[in-house]
Amino acid sequence: MSAKVYTTLVIGAGFTGLGTAIKLREAGIEDLVILERADRVGGTWRDATYPGAACDIPSQLYSFSFAKNPGWSRTYSPSAEIHAHITELAERFDLVKDIRFNTEVTKMRFDKREARWEVSAGRRTFHARTVVVASGPLSDASLPKIRGIDDFEGARILSARWDNDYDFAGKSVAVIGTGASAVQIIPELVKVAGSVKVFQRTPGWVMPRVDLVTPEAVKQVFERLPIAQQAARTALFVAHEAAATGLVWNTPITSVIQQAGKLHIRMTVKDKWLRRQLTPDFRAGCKRMLMSSDYYPALQAENCKLITWPIAKITPRGLQTCDALQHEVDAIVFATGYDVHLDGPPYPITGLDGQVLGEEWSGHPQAYKSASAHGYPNLFFTCGPNSGPGHNSLLVYVQGQIDYAVAGIRTIVEQDLRWLDVKKDVQDAYNASIQRRLRSTTWMSGCSSWYLTADGFNASMYPGFATQYLRQMQDFRIRDYEVASNAAVRLWNIPRDLAAV
Amino acid sequence: MAMDMDEMLQKIKDRQWALADIDWDAPGVETISEDFKPKLKAFMADLCWIENVGARGFAAMAKKAPTPTIAEIYRYFHAEEQRHANAELALMKRWGMLEGDEIPEPSVNIRMAIEWLDTYADDMPLSVLGTVIPMLEVALDGALLKFLLEEVHDPVCHQVFEKINNDESRHIAVDFEVLDLIGHARARKLAIDFVSNVASPGLIIGALMYVPLLNRMRNNLVEMGLEPEKLYAAMNRFEKLGRRGEFTHRVPLFQVLRVHSKMVVNSEHPYHLLANSMVKLSEYYPKALFRPIPTWFKELTYEPVTTGVKKGMNAA
Ligand SMILES: Cc1cc2nc3c(=O)[nH]c(=O)nc-3n(C[C@H](O)[C@H](O)[C@H](O)COP(=O)(O)OP(=O)(O)OC[C@H]3O[C@@H](n4cnc5c(N)ncnc54)[C@H](O)[C@@H]3O)c2cc1C
Ligand SMILES: [Fe+2]
Ligand SMILES: [Fe+2]
């Protein structure tokens, strides 16, 4: 393989990977490559093509501040429009030339002698001084392990990998799951399918979503007067930050939010038993909040029914519930979410001394400021451990991570460092404080969610305001890192692996 | 004696069965004589609704469960009681006791139980629900099933009740384990739960509903030629199983139910005068006062397989 060594290699061409490339270029780092396993940019929004797919954070907040879109058509833009925006970003910033499509990273290891990462994608190998992991928090999905799932003879459709060729018209459909994707899919399916049976395990808190068409005049104002759009964005940001007082921390505000959720049920659901079935029994915020105004009405449509009996198994013709009935269906939609990689990326990452990240993170992943992990130098995570918001746009957080990675990479380049490796004690102290702060959050109030590992450890969410998070991410401190410098190697001609100071 | 609840949950998941597993047209219907049918029908109807009442009880328990695993177990038990009701309805269908889409009318006492459950069950503490449910399970479920197996010789009926009994043995094991767990709680907490609920309309009305319900079942059984001793033996089991627990005796409501069951068991006890007049009285309870039957009550069905969505009565 050629000896080309990139300054930075970015894994993934979704919002985050592209945003990273834009900011790196802005910082004067042009020598970069982006590896993307698919054949197009877009990530989440390229893959989420199920009916009703849309963001559930207002579009104004769901874009980067350095690459806004004045033209959002609605309050909550549909998936295709977000995908178009990402595609447009790639073109506007001339990123496509740096992307290697159909290139899936399968493993990577740090080469201590050469002080660079060796990234394998199948049979190809890439070298880079620094790597930014932007392969997405929710980019993999698979069928759930339900008894008998392989026996089913009808169509099995995974929400995350929607089969747009399947015609639902007039079909009997089962939907398994009532999470974020399900509340978007069900209202659309009810419109076309013959019947829809919704199998629910735990109901979530659903807030009404006021989704309006953006008037043409507003788009034009945003287009010509960017400051007006910034003002709208700031207002939304502040409103979402305020929600943290109830959604992040378990407080009386949390109860107020629950009251609003209950009121939503009372106003839109007629039957008392159905209301009971739909009322969550965990603290609001503990699991992801759901946003929909058409989910409850859809469940009450003539051709839709909510079933809360546990599923005993899947049979060749449908599903069997524990009340002894069999439900025959033509298709089963698995709205069962994503494979959340709490243990780090699914491809093996080997560090400075041969240690493997997945093993070290198994059960209790830890990073410093969600971005650096001790023993894995020159590597920057996005959407890393304890970086998730419960109340605000993920992209706001991602933007902080991008700034942090760019600051680190600039330091390496400008100071001509072999590597930067976060100090163990700094990382430990940071995590001790995060875990302490997590105790009073809604996520730890007793529900089981995909935020937590099997033993209830929270390695996914950030316990604080977005503002706090951004402040820490804007403060890159080299003293937090062990530094190995090239200058030392050259000056004293010392063995390279002893060059750490 | 601590039971591994995760293991129990796994066992429950492994032992699921469906109406479709049973051949409802197999021979044996002829074993039910024509003159026995009306009595059997009334009996089955009550039994089937009692399962449904138990189901609703478990739904309430699921919200109070001391651990997530036990909550999940109750979620399964809720469905399993519904399964029993569905299976019993399917037997009635097999025996030609249901015309067309007919679903048997719940008796007044059952309807009272339904109203009580719908109004109060979700607000009752675990220490109350966790004591009443085991009683219902051993006394009603237990005794009635035993009786049925003695009096009815239809092999399909035996096949069904073997499955139901297997489920019930797991229910009862968990019931009494949890009852013991409740007894573990600090005496102060038990006393507060008890005192505050004894005085509550919920428990008083609950007792007013439970007493005639039980005696009505007893009378039905006697009328069908069963010695009431069978029922009493089952009720004594409540005490026996409770005594096995290390802490169960500390639960005040357990003691009340225990003493109460002693009165029921003694057919000479003046208690029966009271209870039977309550049965009679309840017959005069103006039907118009009942609120509409809650929709969870209408989910019963004898159809093993459903396609599409049907709303309303015996929807699937
Ligand atoms: C249905 C859905 C709705 C959402 N709605 C919202 C919302 O409303 N608000 C919000 O804040 N967040 C939302 N999210 C979270 C969303 O994932 C993030 O906001 C954002 O899209 C993440 O962007 P990303 O670039 O980090 O990851 P992704 O968009 O997942 O992009 C990662 C890219 O990396 C590629 N990749 C993965 N593995 C490899 C590999 N091994 N080698 C090479 N390439 C690889 C993938 O193909 C993909 O293109 C939603 C997520 C989903 C799934
Ligand atoms: Fe039962
Ligand atoms: Fe039972």
mmCIF file of C-alpha atoms in Angstrom, chain A residues 210-415:
data_model
loop_
_atom_site.group_PDB
_atom_site.id
_atom_site.type_symbol
_atom_site.label_atom_id
_atom_site.label_comp_id
_atom_site.label_asym_id
_atom_site.label_seq_id
_atom_site.Cartn_x
_atom_site.Cartn_y
_atom_site.Cartn_z
ATOM 1 C CA VAL A 210 -46.556 21.357 16.376
ATOM 2 C CA ASP A 211 -45.216 20.906 12.891
ATOM 3 C CA LEU A 212 -45.895 23.932 10.703
ATOM 4 C CA VAL A 213 -45.018 24.774 7.148
ATOM 5 C CA THR A 214 -42.423 27.567 7.081
ATOM 6 C CA PRO A 215 -44.000 30.528 5.253
ATOM 7 C CA GLU A 216 -42.147 31.642 2.117
ATOM 8 C CA ALA A 217 -41.618 35.111 3.614
ATOM 9 C CA VAL A 218 -39.812 33.667 6.615
ATOM 10 C CA LYS A 219 -37.501 31.647 4.392
ATOM 11 C CA GLN A 220 -36.676 34.814 2.486
ATOM 12 C CA VAL A 221 -35.971 36.786 5.629
ATOM 13 C CA PHE A 222 -33.647 34.002 6.825
ATOM 14 C CA GLU A 223 -31.989 33.935 3.432
ATOM 15 C CA ARG A 224 -31.303 37.661 3.257
ATOM 16 C CA LEU A 225 -30.846 38.407 6.919
ATOM 17 C CA PRO A 226 -28.900 35.534 8.494
ATOM 18 C CA ILE A 227 -28.963 37.329 11.819
ATOM 19 C CA ALA A 228 -32.731 36.817 11.950
ATOM 20 C CA GLN A 229 -32.227 33.086 11.562
ATOM 21 C CA GLN A 230 -29.549 33.163 14.234
ATOM 22 C CA ALA A 231 -32.017 34.897 16.541
ATOM 23 C CA ALA A 232 -34.660 32.238 15.905
ATOM 24 C CA ARG A 233 -32.048 29.581 16.551
ATOM 25 C CA THR A 234 -30.924 31.194 19.782
ATOM 26 C CA ALA A 235 -34.498 31.447 21.028
ATOM 27 C CA LEU A 236 -35.067 27.747 20.351
ATOM 28 C CA PHE A 237 -31.746 26.869 21.944
ATOM 29 C CA VAL A 238 -32.642 28.715 25.126
ATOM 30 C CA ALA A 239 -36.075 27.091 25.243
ATOM 31 C CA HIS A 240 -34.508 23.633 24.944
ATOM 32 C CA GLU A 241 -31.899 24.453 27.566
ATOM 33 C CA ALA A 242 -34.707 25.378 29.944
ATOM 34 C CA ALA A 243 -36.252 21.947 29.406
ATOM 35 C CA ALA A 244 -33.060 20.398 30.811
ATOM 36 C CA THR A 245 -34.181 21.427 34.289
ATOM 37 C CA GLY A 246 -36.860 18.749 34.004
ATOM 38 C CA LEU A 247 -35.560 16.320 31.404
ATOM 39 C CA VAL A 248 -31.949 16.010 32.513
ATOM 40 C CA TRP A 249 -32.388 16.415 36.257
ATOM 41 C CA ASN A 250 -35.090 14.635 38.162
ATOM 42 C CA THR A 251 -36.897 17.631 39.674
ATOM 43 C CA PRO A 252 -40.394 19.020 40.239
ATOM 44 C CA ILE A 253 -40.180 20.307 36.656
ATOM 45 C CA THR A 254 -40.010 16.662 35.566
ATOM 46 C CA SER A 255 -43.411 16.199 37.209
ATOM 47 C CA VAL A 256 -44.757 19.222 35.374
ATOM 48 C CA ILE A 257 -43.592 17.684 32.081
ATOM 49 C CA GLN A 258 -45.337 14.448 33.058
ATOM 50 C CA GLN A 259 -48.507 16.366 33.778
ATOM 51 C CA ALA A 260 -48.297 17.786 30.279
ATOM 52 C CA GLY A 261 -47.825 14.275 28.906
ATOM 53 C CA LYS A 262 -50.832 13.004 30.854
ATOM 54 C CA LEU A 263 -52.907 15.940 29.688
ATOM 55 C CA HIS A 264 -51.940 15.072 26.126
ATOM 56 C CA ILE A 265 -53.280 11.549 26.714
ATOM 57 C CA ARG A 266 -56.439 12.779 28.416
ATOM 58 C CA MET A 267 -57.242 15.205 25.641
ATOM 59 C CA THR A 268 -56.660 12.795 22.791
ATOM 60 C CA VAL A 269 -57.495 9.294 24.063
ATOM 61 C CA LYS A 270 -61.127 8.487 24.774
ATOM 62 C CA ASP A 271 -61.007 5.085 26.428
ATOM 63 C CA LYS A 272 -59.951 4.805 30.053
ATOM 64 C CA TRP A 273 -58.175 1.469 29.669
ATOM 65 C CA LEU A 274 -56.313 2.648 26.576
ATOM 66 C CA ARG A 275 -55.249 5.711 28.536
ATOM 67 C CA ARG A 276 -53.889 3.449 31.232
ATOM 68 C CA GLN A 277 -52.051 1.347 28.664
ATOM 69 C CA LEU A 278 -50.468 4.458 27.202
ATOM 70 C CA THR A 279 -49.460 6.102 30.481
ATOM 71 C CA PRO A 280 -45.768 5.551 31.192
ATOM 72 C CA ASP A 281 -44.644 4.583 34.650
ATOM 73 C CA PHE A 282 -41.158 5.996 34.522
ATOM 74 C CA ARG A 283 -39.944 9.563 35.021
ATOM 75 C CA ALA A 284 -40.176 11.745 31.931
ATOM 76 C CA GLY A 285 -36.772 12.028 30.307
ATOM 77 C CA CYS A 286 -35.561 8.683 31.659
ATOM 78 C CA LYS A 287 -36.054 7.278 28.177
ATOM 79 C CA ARG A 288 -36.038 9.334 25.033
ATOM 80 C CA MET A 289 -38.999 11.728 24.804
ATOM 81 C CA LEU A 290 -41.333 11.064 21.884
ATOM 82 C CA MET A 291 -42.770 13.881 19.822
ATOM 83 C CA SER A 292 -45.984 13.332 17.890
ATOM 84 C CA SER A 293 -49.428 14.771 17.517
ATOM 85 C CA ASP A 294 -50.787 12.070 15.251
ATOM 86 C CA TYR A 295 -49.676 8.928 17.090
ATOM 87 C CA TYR A 296 -52.521 8.776 19.633
ATOM 88 C CA PRO A 297 -55.212 9.485 17.036
ATOM 89 C CA ALA A 298 -53.703 6.812 14.758
ATOM 90 C CA LEU A 299 -53.880 4.180 17.504
ATOM 91 C CA GLN A 300 -57.599 4.850 17.798
ATOM 92 C CA ALA A 301 -58.304 4.578 14.075
ATOM 93 C CA GLU A 302 -60.792 1.919 13.012
ATOM 94 C CA ASN A 303 -58.064 -0.239 11.477
ATOM 95 C CA CYS A 304 -55.537 0.052 14.293
ATOM 96 C CA LYS A 305 -55.211 -1.654 17.625
ATOM 97 C CA LEU A 306 -52.762 -1.426 20.481
ATOM 98 C CA ILE A 307 -51.773 -4.785 21.973
ATOM 99 C CA THR A 308 -49.935 -4.852 25.259
ATOM 100 C CA TRP A 309 -49.804 -8.615 25.868
ATOM 101 C CA PRO A 310 -46.233 -9.851 25.795
ATOM 102 C CA ILE A 311 -45.222 -11.580 22.570
ATOM 103 C CA ALA A 312 -44.710 -15.300 23.229
ATOM 104 C CA LYS A 313 -43.141 -15.966 19.851
ATOM 105 C CA ILE A 314 -43.256 -15.283 16.160
ATOM 106 C CA THR A 315 -44.970 -18.013 14.158
ATOM 107 C CA PRO A 316 -44.793 -18.766 10.431
ATOM 108 C CA ARG A 317 -48.005 -16.765 9.875
ATOM 109 C CA GLY A 318 -47.685 -14.016 12.449
ATOM 110 C CA LEU A 319 -47.300 -13.529 16.178
ATOM 111 C CA GLN A 320 -48.469 -15.379 19.252
ATOM 112 C CA THR A 321 -49.224 -13.337 22.344
ATOM 113 C CA CYS A 322 -49.306 -14.629 25.897
ATOM 114 C CA ASP A 323 -53.083 -14.392 26.095
ATOM 115 C CA ALA A 324 -52.967 -17.512 23.860
ATOM 116 C CA LEU A 325 -53.998 -15.825 20.616
ATOM 117 C CA GLN A 326 -52.301 -15.925 17.280
ATOM 118 C CA HIS A 327 -52.320 -12.860 15.087
ATOM 119 C CA GLU A 328 -51.948 -13.557 11.395
ATOM 120 C CA VAL A 329 -50.256 -10.785 9.447
ATOM 121 C CA ASP A 330 -48.728 -10.201 6.037
ATOM 122 C CA ALA A 331 -45.833 -8.143 7.312
ATOM 123 C CA ILE A 332 -44.060 -7.398 10.563
ATOM 124 C CA VAL A 333 -42.435 -4.014 10.990
ATOM 125 C CA PHE A 334 -39.657 -4.125 13.563
ATOM 126 C CA ALA A 335 -39.520 -0.600 14.941
ATOM 127 C CA THR A 336 -37.037 -1.846 17.480
ATOM 128 C CA GLY A 337 -34.417 0.839 17.151
ATOM 129 C CA TYR A 338 -30.691 0.607 16.633
ATOM 130 C CA ASP A 339 -27.722 -1.397 17.831
ATOM 131 C CA VAL A 340 -26.323 1.040 20.314
ATOM 132 C CA HIS A 341 -22.590 0.489 20.613
ATOM 133 C CA LEU A 342 -22.066 1.439 24.234
ATOM 134 C CA ASP A 343 -18.752 -0.429 24.112
ATOM 135 C CA GLY A 344 -17.363 1.839 21.399
ATOM 136 C CA PRO A 345 -17.341 1.421 17.621
ATOM 137 C CA PRO A 346 -18.073 -2.118 16.410
ATOM 138 C CA TYR A 347 -14.711 -2.344 14.586
ATOM 139 C CA PRO A 348 -11.696 -3.183 16.752
ATOM 140 C CA ILE A 349 -9.432 -0.287 17.739
ATOM 141 C CA THR A 350 -5.989 -1.234 19.031
ATOM 142 C CA GLY A 351 -4.135 1.346 21.073
ATOM 143 C CA LEU A 352 -0.629 2.405 22.029
ATOM 144 C CA ASP A 353 0.368 -0.771 23.815
ATOM 145 C CA GLY A 354 -1.755 -3.300 22.005
ATOM 146 C CA GLN A 355 -4.836 -2.868 24.184
ATOM 147 C CA VAL A 356 -8.225 -3.171 22.477
ATOM 148 C CA LEU A 357 -10.801 -0.457 23.071
ATOM 149 C CA GLY A 358 -13.846 -2.737 22.924
ATOM 150 C CA GLU A 359 -12.420 -4.859 25.727
ATOM 151 C CA GLU A 360 -11.465 -1.896 27.873
ATOM 152 C CA TRP A 361 -14.842 -0.298 27.380
ATOM 153 C CA SER A 362 -16.854 -3.469 27.808
ATOM 154 C CA GLY A 363 -19.439 -2.635 30.439
ATOM 155 C CA HIS A 364 -17.955 0.671 31.566
ATOM 156 C CA PRO A 365 -16.763 2.870 28.700
ATOM 157 C CA GLN A 366 -14.802 5.938 29.733
ATOM 158 C CA ALA A 367 -13.366 8.851 27.849
ATOM 159 C CA TYR A 368 -12.169 12.334 28.653
ATOM 160 C CA LYS A 369 -14.741 14.964 27.718
ATOM 161 C CA SER A 370 -16.299 12.220 25.579
ATOM 162 C CA ALA A 371 -13.552 12.778 23.002
ATOM 163 C CA SER A 372 -10.258 11.200 24.048
ATOM 164 C CA ALA A 373 -9.469 7.844 25.606
ATOM 165 C CA HIS A 374 -6.238 7.107 27.461
ATOM 166 C CA GLY A 375 -4.036 4.732 25.494
ATOM 167 C CA TYR A 376 -5.529 5.711 22.127
ATOM 168 C CA PRO A 377 -3.530 8.769 21.115
ATOM 169 C CA ASN A 378 -4.402 11.153 18.288
ATOM 170 C CA LEU A 379 -7.872 9.699 18.151
ATOM 171 C CA PHE A 380 -10.962 11.851 18.600
ATOM 172 C CA PHE A 381 -14.413 10.457 19.193
ATOM 173 C CA THR A 382 -17.645 12.139 18.293
ATOM 174 C CA CYS A 383 -20.837 11.009 20.024
ATOM 175 C CA GLY A 384 -18.461 9.315 22.483
ATOM 176 C CA PRO A 385 -19.128 8.211 26.061
ATOM 177 C CA ASN A 386 -21.358 10.562 28.073
ATOM 178 C CA SER A 387 -21.943 13.000 25.250
ATOM 179 C CA GLY A 388 -25.658 12.535 24.623
ATOM 180 C CA PRO A 389 -28.248 15.253 25.212
ATOM 181 C CA GLY A 390 -31.668 14.402 26.589
ATOM 182 C CA HIS A 391 -33.189 17.746 25.799
ATOM 183 C CA ASN A 392 -31.427 19.383 22.869
ATOM 184 C CA SER A 393 -30.176 18.868 19.341
ATOM 185 C CA LEU A 394 -27.405 16.323 19.033
ATOM 186 C CA LEU A 395 -25.740 18.540 16.483
ATOM 187 C CA VAL A 396 -25.200 21.269 19.074
ATOM 188 C CA TYR A 397 -23.106 18.750 21.011
ATOM 189 C CA VAL A 398 -21.431 17.406 17.895
ATOM 190 C CA GLN A 399 -20.327 20.912 17.030
ATOM 191 C CA GLY A 400 -18.531 21.103 20.371
ATOM 192 C CA GLN A 401 -16.874 17.749 19.665
ATOM 193 C CA ILE A 402 -15.746 18.940 16.246
ATOM 194 C CA ASP A 403 -14.206 22.080 17.733
ATOM 195 C CA TYR A 404 -12.417 19.955 20.302
ATOM 196 C CA ALA A 405 -11.043 17.516 17.731
ATOM 197 C CA VAL A 406 -9.911 20.360 15.476
ATOM 198 C CA ALA A 407 -8.138 22.065 18.402
ATOM 199 C CA GLY A 408 -6.373 18.801 19.237
ATOM 200 C CA ILE A 409 -5.378 18.123 15.649
ATOM 201 C CA ARG A 410 -4.094 21.676 15.208
ATOM 202 C CA THR A 411 -2.003 21.296 18.321
ATOM 203 C CA ILE A 412 -0.461 18.092 16.958
ATOM 204 C CA VAL A 413 0.259 19.684 13.610
ATOM 205 C CA GLU A 414 1.470 23.073 14.792
ATOM 206 C CA GLN A 415 3.644 21.758 17.600
#
